[in-house]
Short mmCIF file of C-alpha atoms and ligand atoms in Angstrom, two decimals:
data_model
loop_
_atom_site.label_atom_id
_atom_site.label_comp_id
_atom_site.label_asym_id
_atom_site.label_seq_id
_atom_site.Cartn_x
_atom_site.Cartn_y
_atom_site.Cartn_z
CA MET A 173 85.59 14.39 203.48
CA ASN A 174 84.65 10.98 204.72
CA ALA A 175 87.05 8.24 203.57
CA MET A 176 84.13 6.22 202.20
CA SER A 177 82.44 9.12 200.42
CA SER A 178 83.30 7.99 196.90
CA VAL A 179 81.79 4.54 197.48
CA ALA A 180 78.16 4.81 196.41
CA VAL A 181 76.64 2.08 198.57
CA PRO A 182 77.83 1.63 202.14
CA LEU A 183 79.59 -1.71 202.37
CA VAL A 184 78.77 -4.49 204.77
CA THR A 185 81.73 -6.79 205.26
CA ARG A 186 80.89 -10.49 205.01
CA VAL A 187 83.01 -13.06 206.84
CA SER A 188 83.09 -16.57 205.38
CA ARG A 189 84.79 -19.68 206.70
CA ALA A 190 87.42 -20.77 204.18
CA ASP A 191 85.68 -23.46 202.13
CA ALA A 192 85.13 -23.92 198.39
CA ALA A 193 82.14 -21.54 198.40
CA ALA A 194 84.21 -18.82 200.11
CA VAL A 195 86.98 -19.23 197.52
CA SER A 196 84.42 -18.76 194.71
CA GLU A 197 82.95 -15.77 196.51
CA ALA A 198 86.41 -14.20 196.86
CA VAL A 199 87.05 -14.69 193.15
CA ARG A 200 83.71 -13.05 192.29
CA VAL A 201 84.53 -10.10 194.56
CA LEU A 202 87.98 -9.67 192.98
CA ALA A 203 86.61 -9.94 189.43
CA ALA A 204 84.01 -7.26 190.23
CA GLY A 205 86.70 -4.85 191.41
CA GLY A 206 85.97 -5.43 195.09
CA LEU A 207 88.19 -6.06 198.11
CA ALA A 208 88.57 -9.53 199.63
CA ALA A 209 90.82 -10.28 202.60
CA PHE A 210 92.32 -13.75 202.80
CA PRO A 211 94.98 -15.58 204.79
CA THR A 212 98.50 -16.13 203.56
CA GLU A 213 101.19 -17.98 205.51
CA THR A 214 102.57 -14.65 206.79
CA VAL A 215 99.64 -12.33 207.63
CA TYR A 216 96.16 -11.68 206.18
CA GLY A 217 96.26 -9.82 202.87
CA LEU A 218 93.68 -7.43 201.45
CA GLY A 219 93.24 -8.65 197.89
CA ALA A 220 92.30 -6.63 194.83
CA ASP A 221 92.62 -7.25 191.09
CA ALA A 222 96.13 -5.96 190.28
CA THR A 223 95.10 -4.97 186.76
CA ASN A 224 92.06 -2.88 187.82
CA GLY A 225 92.96 0.72 188.65
CA GLN A 226 89.62 1.45 190.30
CA ALA A 227 89.92 -1.58 192.55
CA ILE A 228 93.42 -0.45 193.56
CA ALA A 229 92.16 3.05 194.29
CA ARG A 230 89.44 1.60 196.52
CA LEU A 231 92.05 -0.50 198.27
CA TYR A 232 94.27 2.52 199.03
CA GLN A 233 91.19 4.33 200.30
CA ALA A 234 90.02 1.45 202.51
CA LYS A 235 93.47 1.17 204.09
CA GLY A 236 94.02 4.92 204.31
CA ARG A 237 97.32 4.18 202.61
CA PRO A 238 99.42 6.87 200.96
CA ALA A 239 99.19 6.23 197.23
CA PHE A 240 102.98 6.39 196.83
CA ASN A 241 103.37 3.15 198.72
CA PRO A 242 103.46 0.32 196.15
CA LEU A 243 101.80 -3.08 196.59
CA ILE A 244 102.95 -6.68 196.25
CA ALA A 245 101.49 -8.65 193.33
CA HIS A 246 100.59 -12.17 194.47
CA VAL A 247 100.61 -14.95 191.88
CA VAL A 248 100.01 -18.68 191.92
CA ASP A 249 103.48 -19.79 190.79
CA GLY A 250 106.82 -18.78 189.32
CA LYS A 251 105.52 -19.05 185.76
CA ALA A 252 102.80 -16.48 186.45
CA ALA A 253 105.43 -14.25 188.08
CA ARG A 254 107.49 -14.22 184.88
CA ALA A 255 104.68 -12.48 183.01
CA LEU A 256 105.08 -9.57 185.43
CA ALA A 257 108.78 -9.33 186.20
CA ARG A 258 112.25 -9.96 184.77
CA PHE A 259 114.24 -12.49 186.77
CA ASP A 260 118.02 -12.22 186.95
CA ALA A 261 120.11 -15.25 187.99
CA ASP A 262 119.78 -14.46 191.72
CA ALA A 263 116.01 -14.10 191.40
CA VAL A 264 115.76 -17.44 189.59
CA ARG A 265 117.72 -19.13 192.35
CA LEU A 266 115.63 -17.56 195.13
CA ALA A 267 112.31 -18.33 193.44
CA GLU A 268 113.36 -21.96 192.97
CA ALA A 269 114.55 -22.28 196.54
CA PHE A 270 111.76 -20.48 198.41
CA TRP A 271 108.53 -20.20 196.37
CA PRO A 272 105.88 -20.78 197.42
CA GLY A 273 106.96 -19.12 200.67
CA PRO A 274 107.41 -15.94 202.70
CA LEU A 275 109.73 -14.20 200.24
CA THR A 276 108.87 -11.18 198.06
CA LEU A 277 111.16 -10.29 195.16
CA VAL A 278 111.46 -6.72 193.84
CA LEU A 279 112.33 -7.01 190.16
CA ALA A 280 112.26 -5.02 186.93
CA LYS A 281 108.78 -4.98 185.37
CA THR A 282 108.29 -6.77 182.06
CA ALA A 283 107.33 -4.60 179.08
CA GLY A 284 103.85 -6.12 178.93
CA CYS A 285 103.25 -6.21 182.68
CA PRO A 286 99.45 -5.95 183.13
CA VAL A 287 99.64 -4.63 186.69
CA THR A 288 98.27 -1.10 186.88
CA GLN A 289 100.70 1.80 187.47
CA LEU A 290 98.77 2.78 190.56
CA ALA A 291 99.57 -0.56 192.20
CA THR A 292 103.30 -0.10 191.62
CA ALA A 293 103.13 3.62 192.49
CA GLY A 294 104.57 4.49 189.10
CA LEU A 295 107.86 2.61 189.70
CA ASP A 296 109.49 0.58 186.93
CA THR A 297 110.00 -2.22 189.43
CA ILE A 298 107.43 -4.59 190.86
CA ALA A 299 107.23 -6.64 194.06
CA VAL A 300 106.02 -10.23 193.46
CA ARG A 301 105.39 -13.16 195.70
CA VAL A 302 103.94 -16.68 195.62
CA PRO A 303 102.27 -17.33 198.98
CA ASP A 304 102.44 -20.74 200.66
CA HIS A 305 98.91 -21.06 202.03
CA ALA A 306 96.20 -23.39 200.73
CA VAL A 307 93.47 -20.71 200.80
CA ALA A 308 95.60 -18.05 199.08
CA GLN A 309 96.72 -20.62 196.50
CA LYS A 310 93.14 -21.67 195.71
CA ILE A 311 92.01 -18.06 195.27
CA LEU A 312 94.99 -17.20 193.04
CA LYS A 313 94.52 -20.32 190.96
CA ALA A 314 90.80 -19.73 190.43
CA PHE A 315 91.20 -15.99 189.79
CA ALA A 316 93.98 -16.74 187.28
CA GLY A 317 95.55 -13.28 187.41
CA PRO A 318 97.75 -11.17 189.67
CA VAL A 319 96.20 -10.07 192.97
CA VAL A 320 97.73 -7.26 195.00
CA ALA A 321 97.52 -7.91 198.71
CA PRO A 322 98.93 -5.50 201.24
CA SER A 323 98.52 -6.53 204.84
CA ALA A 324 94.80 -6.25 205.64
CA ASN A 325 95.05 -3.47 208.19
CA ARG A 326 94.53 0.27 208.15
CA SER A 327 97.73 2.07 207.22
CA GLY A 328 99.97 2.41 210.29
CA HIS A 329 98.19 -0.30 212.28
CA LEU A 330 99.54 -3.74 213.15
CA SER A 331 99.35 -6.44 210.50
CA PRO A 332 96.49 -8.91 211.10
CA THR A 333 97.14 -12.57 211.82
CA THR A 334 93.47 -13.54 212.34
CA ALA A 335 90.19 -12.77 210.57
CA GLY A 336 89.05 -11.03 213.76
CA HIS A 337 91.96 -8.57 213.50
CA VAL A 338 90.95 -7.78 209.92
CA LEU A 339 87.31 -7.22 210.90
CA GLY A 340 88.32 -4.98 213.80
CA ASP A 341 90.31 -2.72 211.48
CA LEU A 342 88.39 -2.79 208.18
CA ARG A 343 84.76 -3.60 209.06
CA ASN A 344 82.43 -2.17 206.40
CA ARG A 345 85.36 -0.83 204.37
CA ILE A 346 85.88 -4.08 202.44
CA ASP A 347 83.57 -6.66 200.86
CA LEU A 348 84.71 -10.00 202.23
CA ILE A 349 86.99 -11.70 204.73
CA VAL A 350 87.83 -15.35 204.10
CA ASP A 351 88.50 -16.79 207.55
CA GLY A 352 91.20 -19.46 207.39
CA GLY A 353 92.26 -19.28 211.04
CA ALA A 354 95.48 -17.82 212.42
CA THR A 355 98.32 -17.33 209.94
CA PRO A 356 101.23 -19.66 210.69
CA VAL A 357 104.29 -17.42 210.16
CA GLY A 358 102.92 -14.26 211.79
CA VAL A 359 105.26 -11.63 210.32
CA GLU A 360 105.24 -10.30 206.77
CA SER A 361 107.35 -11.71 203.97
CA THR A 362 111.04 -10.93 203.62
CA ILE A 363 111.58 -8.50 200.72
CA VAL A 364 114.70 -8.84 198.57
CA ALA A 365 115.44 -6.63 195.57
CA CYS A 366 117.24 -8.39 192.70
CA LEU A 367 118.18 -5.40 190.56
CA GLY A 368 121.93 -5.91 190.63
CA GLU A 369 123.47 -6.67 194.03
CA PRO A 370 120.71 -8.52 195.91
CA MET A 371 119.51 -6.29 198.72
CA LEU A 372 117.43 -7.01 201.82
CA LEU A 373 114.68 -4.36 201.81
CA ARG A 374 112.60 -5.79 204.65
CA PRO A 375 113.48 -8.58 207.05
CA GLY A 376 110.54 -10.96 207.42
CA GLY A 377 109.30 -14.50 207.61
CA LEU A 378 112.22 -15.99 205.68
CA PRO A 379 115.46 -15.53 207.64
CA ARG A 380 118.36 -13.65 206.00
CA GLU A 381 120.65 -16.62 206.69
CA ALA A 382 118.53 -18.94 204.52
CA ILE A 383 118.62 -16.47 201.63
CA GLU A 384 122.35 -15.87 201.92
CA SER A 385 123.08 -19.57 201.94
CA ALA A 386 120.94 -20.13 198.82
CA LEU A 387 122.73 -17.25 197.05
CA LYS A 388 126.13 -18.22 198.48
CA ARG A 389 126.75 -14.52 199.18
CA GLU A 390 125.74 -11.83 201.64
CA LEU A 391 122.73 -9.61 201.08
CA SER A 392 123.47 -5.90 201.07
CA ASP A 393 121.43 -3.50 203.18
CA PRO A 394 119.57 -0.51 201.74
CA PRO A 395 121.15 2.90 202.27
CA SER A 396 119.64 4.45 205.39
CA PRO A 397 117.00 7.05 204.36
CA SER A 398 118.46 9.54 206.84
CA ARG A 399 121.85 9.32 205.15
CA SER A 400 120.59 9.31 201.59
CA ASP A 401 118.71 11.72 199.35
CA GLU A 402 117.31 8.88 197.27
CA ALA A 403 113.68 7.87 197.46
CA PRO A 404 113.30 5.09 200.02
CA LEU A 405 113.75 1.74 198.32
CA ALA A 406 110.92 0.10 200.26
CA PRO A 407 108.70 3.13 200.72
CA GLY A 408 106.50 1.32 203.23
CA MET A 409 109.39 0.90 205.59
CA LEU A 410 108.91 4.31 207.19
CA ALA A 411 110.25 4.30 210.73
CA ALA A 412 106.88 4.51 212.50
CA HIS A 413 104.74 1.97 210.74
CA TYR A 414 103.67 -0.85 213.05
CA ALA A 415 102.11 1.24 215.76
CA PRO A 416 100.17 0.21 218.85
CA ARG A 417 98.67 3.14 220.80
CA THR A 418 100.57 2.27 223.98
CA PRO A 419 104.26 3.32 224.02
CA LEU A 420 106.79 0.52 223.86
CA ARG A 421 109.98 0.11 225.88
CA LEU A 422 112.40 -2.33 224.28
CA ASN A 423 115.08 -4.65 225.67
CA VAL A 424 113.71 -4.23 229.16
CA GLY A 425 115.37 -5.99 232.11
CA ARG A 426 113.06 -4.54 234.76
CA VAL A 427 109.29 -3.96 234.49
CA GLU A 428 107.79 -0.83 236.10
CA ARG A 429 104.57 -1.17 238.10
CA GLY A 430 101.54 -0.79 235.82
CA GLU A 431 103.34 -1.71 232.60
CA ALA A 432 102.30 -4.61 230.41
CA LEU A 433 105.08 -7.13 229.80
CA LEU A 434 105.78 -8.79 226.48
CA ALA A 435 108.00 -11.64 227.61
CA PHE A 436 110.25 -14.08 225.76
CA GLY A 437 111.75 -17.29 227.11
CA SER A 438 111.50 -18.87 230.53
CA ALA A 439 113.70 -16.47 232.55
CA LEU A 440 111.28 -13.66 233.46
CA PRO A 441 112.63 -10.79 235.59
CA ALA A 442 111.51 -10.75 239.25
CA SER A 443 109.72 -7.45 238.53
CA ALA A 444 107.32 -9.33 236.20
CA LYS A 445 105.04 -9.71 239.23
CA ASP A 446 104.48 -5.89 239.15
CA ALA A 447 103.24 -6.02 235.55
CA LYS A 448 99.61 -5.20 234.82
CA SER A 449 99.51 -8.10 232.39
CA VAL A 450 102.04 -10.51 230.90
CA LEU A 451 102.04 -12.34 227.59
CA ASN A 452 104.92 -14.55 226.53
CA LEU A 453 105.91 -14.71 222.83
CA SER A 454 107.46 -18.11 223.43
CA PRO A 455 108.05 -19.57 226.90
CA SER A 456 110.46 -22.09 225.36
CA GLY A 457 112.42 -19.36 223.55
CA ASP A 458 111.43 -20.51 220.05
CA LEU A 459 111.70 -17.62 217.53
CA ILE A 460 109.27 -19.24 215.08
CA GLU A 461 106.59 -19.44 217.76
CA ALA A 462 107.44 -15.87 218.81
CA ALA A 463 106.95 -14.51 215.28
CA ALA A 464 103.57 -16.25 215.01
CA ASN A 465 102.44 -14.64 218.29
CA LEU A 466 103.99 -11.19 217.82
CA PHE A 467 101.14 -9.11 216.39
CA SER A 468 98.30 -10.75 218.34
CA HIS A 469 100.19 -10.37 221.65
CA LEU A 470 101.01 -6.72 220.84
CA ARG A 471 97.32 -6.05 220.11
CA ALA A 472 96.19 -7.76 223.31
CA LEU A 473 98.70 -5.86 225.46
CA ASP A 474 97.83 -2.60 223.67
CA ALA A 475 94.23 -3.16 224.80
CA SER A 476 95.17 -4.11 228.37
CA GLY A 477 95.53 -0.52 229.60
CA GLY A 478 99.14 -0.64 230.79
CA THR A 479 101.14 2.61 230.95
CA ALA A 480 103.61 1.10 228.48
CA ILE A 481 104.43 -2.24 226.89
CA ALA A 482 107.78 -3.42 228.24
CA VAL A 483 109.45 -5.87 225.87
CA MET A 484 112.14 -8.28 226.96
CA PRO A 485 115.21 -8.68 224.73
CA ILE A 486 114.71 -10.99 221.75
CA PRO A 487 117.71 -12.68 220.09
CA ARG A 488 118.57 -11.24 216.65
CA GLU A 489 119.29 -14.40 214.68
CA GLY A 490 116.85 -16.17 212.32
CA LEU A 491 113.32 -14.75 212.59
CA GLY A 492 114.60 -12.57 215.45
CA GLU A 493 115.79 -10.02 212.88
CA ALA A 494 112.23 -9.46 211.63
CA ILE A 495 110.77 -9.51 215.16
CA ASN A 496 113.25 -6.88 216.38
CA ASP A 497 112.62 -4.79 213.24
CA ARG A 498 108.84 -4.72 213.83
CA LEU A 499 109.30 -3.95 217.54
CA ARG A 500 111.68 -1.07 216.72
CA ARG A 501 109.11 0.39 214.33
CA ALA A 502 106.31 -0.03 216.84
CA ALA A 503 108.43 1.85 219.40
CA ALA A 504 109.48 4.69 217.04
CA ARG A 505 106.80 7.28 217.72
O1 TXA B 21 103.73 -11.04 203.88
C1 TXA B 21 103.45 -10.09 203.12
O2 TXA B 21 104.26 -9.63 202.31
C2 TXA B 21 102.02 -9.54 203.22
C3 TXA B 21 101.06 -10.63 202.76
C4 TXA B 21 99.64 -10.21 202.78
O3 TXA B 21 101.45 -11.12 201.51
N1 TXA B 21 101.89 -8.35 202.45
C5 TXA B 21 102.47 -7.18 202.83
O4 TXA B 21 102.19 -6.12 201.98
O5 TXA B 21 103.17 -7.07 203.82
P1 TXA B 21 102.41 -4.60 202.41
O6 TXA B 21 101.77 -3.82 201.31
O7 TXA B 21 101.86 -4.37 203.77
O8 TXA B 21 103.95 -4.37 202.36
C6 TXA B 21 104.58 -4.33 201.08
C7 TXA B 21 105.91 -3.64 201.16
C8 TXA B 21 105.79 -2.15 201.38
O9 TXA B 21 106.74 -1.79 202.37
C9 TXA B 21 106.14 -1.56 200.04
O10 TXA B 21 106.71 -0.29 200.13
C10 TXA B 21 107.11 -2.58 199.50
O11 TXA B 21 106.57 -3.80 199.89
N2 TXA B 21 107.16 -2.57 198.03
C11 TXA B 21 106.19 -2.89 197.15
N3 TXA B 21 106.59 -2.73 195.90
C12 TXA B 21 107.87 -2.29 195.95
C13 TXA B 21 108.84 -1.94 194.96
N4 TXA B 21 108.58 -1.99 193.66
N5 TXA B 21 110.04 -1.55 195.40
C14 TXA B 21 110.33 -1.52 196.72
N6 TXA B 21 109.45 -1.83 197.71
C15 TXA B 21 108.23 -2.20 197.32
MG1 MG B 22 101.58 -3.61 205.71
#
């Protein structure tokens, strides 16, 4: 069965430059149960009305996403988040310190939470976030309700950091793409569960160190799925998730002839001259710049026809934790 077979009319995806008209168009699409991609500070999200089960079903279908993988509800501010989720003291502190920003909180749902069960995959918890991007903020404000927005890519593909990436992956599977240029952070939000001991479920655009210093305590790590019988706490964090077609070799000191090189910093190995192509995440060794370039450089090298993508070592502090996490997943195939 064709993935689009339940959609009566074949879709044609419109791309609009992010101005006031595009914001209104996105709101109309969302209100009609459609799918509108828009930029956030992390990556492009594929928006749908969080309270509309049919819209959510269309979204899972467009992404080819397993329906057990829950979505993040995006809201305009902390007040709107409180209608959806119960905040403990840690959650209050984190929301005050980092919202709007690249932090998602997994919290207990409120009794009257209007988000459809399908969007939360039947869990009694909900992931919420307040994005720090003018376009996302305008859409959320005008829509005046929760919008789920997974990364706007097909399931298992790289997250998109430009409107072009979204179009390449989801052309004619979604209604609208609001083009607000490249997303500044470049990796997805950090996910922290506040359901007792605060736990880091996914490293991301907000470094662990910043969260730990706001909480004045260390974040715990989720039990490894291989060592635990419990359902994975962040079900989307399956090992092979961010997958280019070309195999990756990590922490490489020497490039083989014909490989593509994903470099970092100014000290390239002498063997870099044998590489089929070279892209540098940050010649100056800046992890913020590297995160912003990560997915677009991976896509470009994936398309360059190298036998493998050789990746130089990236430091693990700050945003390096999220960068190394995404690279490990991209290599795990
Ligand atoms: O930066 C981001 O967070 C982007 C932008 C668009 O906002 N969104 C994003 O969404 O990365 P997505 O759907 O690609 O990733 C959401 C992750 C998944 O790994 C999912 O399993 C996890 O959040 N998640 C959602 N609800 C959860 C819950 N109740 N408990 C645990 N994990 C949850
Ligand atoms: Mg994703």
